[in-house]
Amino acid sequence: MDYLVFVEILGKKYPMVFSIGVLQKMIARIGSYEDLNKVRSNIAGVIEHLSDFTYEMIRYGEKYCDYVDAEKPENAAVDENGKWLPISVGFIETCVQGKDMEKILKTVVQCMTMNQAIETKTKESKNA
């Protein structure tokens, strides 16, 4: 079963996953797995690292979609060739404003906890 969460930024939908790669990147930034769990267990900690969490989850979400050949949603953040648009921490910090911050925060927490993960439709894997 494949799990994926989408977040909308400036009207475009980006895929997000909380994978081993994301976990490793966040531990490297925060210091230890125990410290990461402390951050994850309180909203203030997540907010402090929101742009980094969002960036890594989207970056790995895009890779995940490419690996499993996931169907792209309407308004997916893709170019004319169907390739995911690159994203940066600066883009997230600049373009996520106001009421969108709460939506992003909820989506990041959802992705991290996978309590309400969405099953995605996938085509036959290119790597199978």
PDB file of C-alpha atoms in Angstrom:
ATOM      1  CA  MET A   1       0.000   0.000   0.000  1.00  0.00           C
ATOM      2  CA  ASP A   2       1.370   3.421  -0.956  1.00  0.00           C
ATOM      3  CA  TYR A   3       0.857   6.455   1.257  1.00  0.00           C
ATOM      4  CA  LEU A   4       1.165  10.038   0.159  1.00  0.00           C
ATOM      5  CA  VAL A   5      -0.096  13.408   1.337  1.00  0.00           C
ATOM      6  CA  PHE A   6      -0.420  16.481  -0.885  1.00  0.00           C
ATOM      7  CA  VAL A   7       0.118  20.061   0.217  1.00  0.00           C
ATOM      8  CA  GLU A   8      -0.987  23.099  -1.769  1.00  0.00           C
ATOM      9  CA  ILE A   9       1.304  26.111  -2.189  1.00  0.00           C
ATOM     10  CA  LEU A  10       0.283  28.976  -4.490  1.00  0.00           C
ATOM     11  CA  GLY A  11      -2.433  26.841  -6.051  1.00  0.00           C
ATOM     12  CA  LYS A  12      -0.107  23.955  -6.943  1.00  0.00           C
ATOM     13  CA  LYS A  13      -0.140  20.561  -5.226  1.00  0.00           C
ATOM     14  CA  TYR A  14       3.112  19.022  -4.033  1.00  0.00           C
ATOM     15  CA  PRO A  15       3.472  15.413  -2.810  1.00  0.00           C
ATOM     16  CA  MET A  16       4.803  14.747   0.687  1.00  0.00           C
ATOM     17  CA  VAL A  17       6.093  11.603   2.400  1.00  0.00           C
ATOM     18  CA  PHE A  18       7.777  10.965   5.730  1.00  0.00           C
ATOM     19  CA  SER A  19      10.397   8.460   4.610  1.00  0.00           C
ATOM     20  CA  ILE A  20      13.693   7.141   5.930  1.00  0.00           C
ATOM     21  CA  GLY A  21      15.448   9.808   3.854  1.00  0.00           C
ATOM     22  CA  VAL A  22      13.400  12.589   5.461  1.00  0.00           C
ATOM     23  CA  LEU A  23      14.026  11.097   8.902  1.00  0.00           C
ATOM     24  CA  GLN A  24      17.791  10.999   8.284  1.00  0.00           C
ATOM     25  CA  LYS A  25      17.874  14.607   7.014  1.00  0.00           C
ATOM     26  CA  MET A  26      15.877  15.869   9.993  1.00  0.00           C
ATOM     27  CA  ILE A  27      18.017  13.970  12.521  1.00  0.00           C
ATOM     28  CA  ALA A  28      21.116  15.490  10.897  1.00  0.00           C
ATOM     29  CA  ARG A  29      19.607  18.984  11.320  1.00  0.00           C
ATOM     30  CA  ILE A  30      18.218  18.518  14.823  1.00  0.00           C
ATOM     31  CA  GLY A  31      20.924  16.378  16.397  1.00  0.00           C
ATOM     32  CA  SER A  32      19.489  13.016  17.437  1.00  0.00           C
ATOM     33  CA  TYR A  33      16.463  10.791  17.051  1.00  0.00           C
ATOM     34  CA  GLU A  34      15.449  11.594  20.627  1.00  0.00           C
ATOM     35  CA  ASP A  35      15.635  15.332  19.899  1.00  0.00           C
ATOM     36  CA  LEU A  36      13.576  14.833  16.734  1.00  0.00           C
ATOM     37  CA  ASN A  37      10.904  12.986  18.734  1.00  0.00           C
ATOM     38  CA  LYS A  38      10.788  15.891  21.204  1.00  0.00           C
ATOM     39  CA  VAL A  39      10.291  18.298  18.295  1.00  0.00           C
ATOM     40  CA  ARG A  40       7.618  16.077  16.711  1.00  0.00           C
ATOM     41  CA  SER A  41       5.719  15.763  19.994  1.00  0.00           C
ATOM     42  CA  ASN A  42       4.905  19.465  20.303  1.00  0.00           C
ATOM     43  CA  ILE A  43       3.496  21.952  17.826  1.00  0.00           C
ATOM     44  CA  ALA A  44       5.995  24.669  18.789  1.00  0.00           C
ATOM     45  CA  GLY A  45       8.846  22.349  17.826  1.00  0.00           C
ATOM     46  CA  VAL A  46       7.268  21.527  14.488  1.00  0.00           C
ATOM     47  CA  ILE A  47       6.636  25.220  13.773  1.00  0.00           C
ATOM     48  CA  GLU A  48      10.291  26.024  14.494  1.00  0.00           C
ATOM     49  CA  HIS A  49      11.360  23.565  11.791  1.00  0.00           C
ATOM     50  CA  LEU A  50       8.303  23.868   9.530  1.00  0.00           C
ATOM     51  CA  SER A  51      10.071  25.069   6.382  1.00  0.00           C
ATOM     52  CA  ASP A  52      12.757  22.360   6.680  1.00  0.00           C
ATOM     53  CA  PHE A  53      10.204  19.603   7.358  1.00  0.00           C
ATOM     54  CA  THR A  54       8.036  20.788   4.462  1.00  0.00           C
ATOM     55  CA  TYR A  55      10.985  21.031   2.061  1.00  0.00           C
ATOM     56  CA  GLU A  56      12.354  17.557   2.829  1.00  0.00           C
ATOM     57  CA  MET A  57       8.928  15.905   2.772  1.00  0.00           C
ATOM     58  CA  ILE A  58       8.135  17.468  -0.611  1.00  0.00           C
ATOM     59  CA  ARG A  59      11.560  16.660  -2.038  1.00  0.00           C
ATOM     60  CA  TYR A  60      11.232  13.022  -1.055  1.00  0.00           C
ATOM     61  CA  GLY A  61       7.542  13.011  -2.008  1.00  0.00           C
ATOM     62  CA  GLU A  62       8.503  13.983  -5.550  1.00  0.00           C
ATOM     63  CA  LYS A  63      11.125  11.223  -5.662  1.00  0.00           C
ATOM     64  CA  TYR A  64       8.603   8.744  -4.275  1.00  0.00           C
ATOM     65  CA  CYS A  65       6.056   9.682  -6.945  1.00  0.00           C
ATOM     66  CA  ASP A  66       8.672   9.166  -9.647  1.00  0.00           C
ATOM     67  CA  TYR A  67       9.703   5.757  -8.252  1.00  0.00           C
ATOM     68  CA  VAL A  68       6.154   4.393  -8.018  1.00  0.00           C
ATOM     69  CA  ASP A  69       4.847   6.341 -11.024  1.00  0.00           C
ATOM     70  CA  ALA A  70       2.027   7.785  -8.915  1.00  0.00           C
ATOM     71  CA  GLU A  71      -0.835   9.524 -10.657  1.00  0.00           C
ATOM     72  CA  LYS A  72      -0.569  13.294 -10.367  1.00  0.00           C
ATOM     73  CA  PRO A  73      -3.491  15.227  -8.911  1.00  0.00           C
ATOM     74  CA  GLU A  74      -5.230  18.096 -10.650  1.00  0.00           C
ATOM     75  CA  ASN A  75      -3.086  21.250 -10.231  1.00  0.00           C
ATOM     76  CA  ALA A  76       0.058  19.198  -9.576  1.00  0.00           C
ATOM     77  CA  ALA A  77       3.250  21.260  -9.432  1.00  0.00           C
ATOM     78  CA  VAL A  78       4.653  19.893 -12.689  1.00  0.00           C
ATOM     79  CA  ASP A  79       6.139  21.388 -15.837  1.00  0.00           C
ATOM     80  CA  GLU A  80       4.823  20.898 -19.383  1.00  0.00           C
ATOM     81  CA  ASN A  81       6.609  17.509 -19.535  1.00  0.00           C
ATOM     82  CA  GLY A  82       4.973  16.252 -16.339  1.00  0.00           C
ATOM     83  CA  LYS A  83       8.154  16.586 -14.257  1.00  0.00           C
ATOM     84  CA  TRP A  84       7.801  17.847 -10.695  1.00  0.00           C
ATOM     85  CA  LEU A  85       8.889  21.457 -10.271  1.00  0.00           C
ATOM     86  CA  PRO A  86      11.938  21.919  -8.049  1.00  0.00           C
ATOM     87  CA  ILE A  87      11.240  23.529  -4.692  1.00  0.00           C
ATOM     88  CA  SER A  88      13.469  25.303  -2.174  1.00  0.00           C
ATOM     89  CA  VAL A  89      13.318  26.254   1.488  1.00  0.00           C
ATOM     90  CA  GLY A  90      13.389  29.899   0.352  1.00  0.00           C
ATOM     91  CA  PHE A  91      10.318  29.336  -1.830  1.00  0.00           C
ATOM     92  CA  ILE A  92       8.453  27.793   1.110  1.00  0.00           C
ATOM     93  CA  GLU A  93       9.506  30.542   3.536  1.00  0.00           C
ATOM     94  CA  THR A  94       8.466  33.261   1.075  1.00  0.00           C
ATOM     95  CA  CYS A  95       5.302  31.820  -0.442  1.00  0.00           C
ATOM     96  CA  VAL A  96       3.616  30.183   2.553  1.00  0.00           C
ATOM     97  CA  GLN A  97       1.785  33.003   4.294  1.00  0.00           C
ATOM     98  CA  GLY A  98      -1.131  33.670   6.608  1.00  0.00           C
ATOM     99  CA  LYS A  99      -3.844  31.036   6.705  1.00  0.00           C
ATOM    100  CA  ASP A 100      -1.772  28.713   4.506  1.00  0.00           C
ATOM    101  CA  MET A 101       0.706  28.256   7.372  1.00  0.00           C
ATOM    102  CA  GLU A 102      -1.906  26.445   9.446  1.00  0.00           C
ATOM    103  CA  LYS A 103      -2.809  24.195   6.499  1.00  0.00           C
ATOM    104  CA  ILE A 104       0.866  23.400   5.901  1.00  0.00           C
ATOM    105  CA  LEU A 105       1.409  22.696   9.603  1.00  0.00           C
ATOM    106  CA  LYS A 106      -1.556  20.309   9.716  1.00  0.00           C
ATOM    107  CA  THR A 107      -0.369  18.560   6.556  1.00  0.00           C
ATOM    108  CA  VAL A 108       3.182  18.164   7.893  1.00  0.00           C
ATOM    109  CA  VAL A 109       1.880  16.728  11.170  1.00  0.00           C
ATOM    110  CA  GLN A 110      -0.470  14.419   9.229  1.00  0.00           C
ATOM    111  CA  CYS A 111       2.408  13.236   7.076  1.00  0.00           C
ATOM    112  CA  MET A 112       4.664  12.659  10.090  1.00  0.00           C
ATOM    113  CA  THR A 113       2.073  10.686  12.008  1.00  0.00           C
ATOM    114  CA  MET A 114       0.464   9.004   8.990  1.00  0.00           C
ATOM    115  CA  ASN A 115      -2.774   8.799  11.001  1.00  0.00           C
ATOM    116  CA  GLN A 116      -4.797   9.931   8.015  1.00  0.00           C
ATOM    117  CA  ALA A 117      -2.606   8.903   5.102  1.00  0.00           C
ATOM    118  CA  ILE A 118      -4.171   8.771   1.684  1.00  0.00           C
ATOM    119  CA  GLU A 119      -3.752   5.659  -0.439  1.00  0.00           C
ATOM    120  CA  THR A 120      -2.487   6.634  -3.887  1.00  0.00           C
ATOM    121  CA  LYS A 121      -3.218   5.030  -7.205  1.00  0.00           C
ATOM    122  CA  THR A 122      -0.028   3.901  -8.884  1.00  0.00           C
ATOM    123  CA  LYS A 123       0.833   2.621 -12.286  1.00  0.00           C
ATOM    124  CA  GLU A 124       3.115  -0.371 -12.713  1.00  0.00           C
ATOM    125  CA  SER A 125       6.486   0.517 -11.164  1.00  0.00           C
ATOM    126  CA  LYS A 126       9.374   1.307 -13.500  1.00  0.00           C
ATOM    127  CA  ASN A 127      11.740  -0.366 -11.003  1.00  0.00           C
ATOM    128  CA  ALA A 128       9.863  -3.674 -10.669  1.00  0.00           C
TER     129      ALA A 128
END
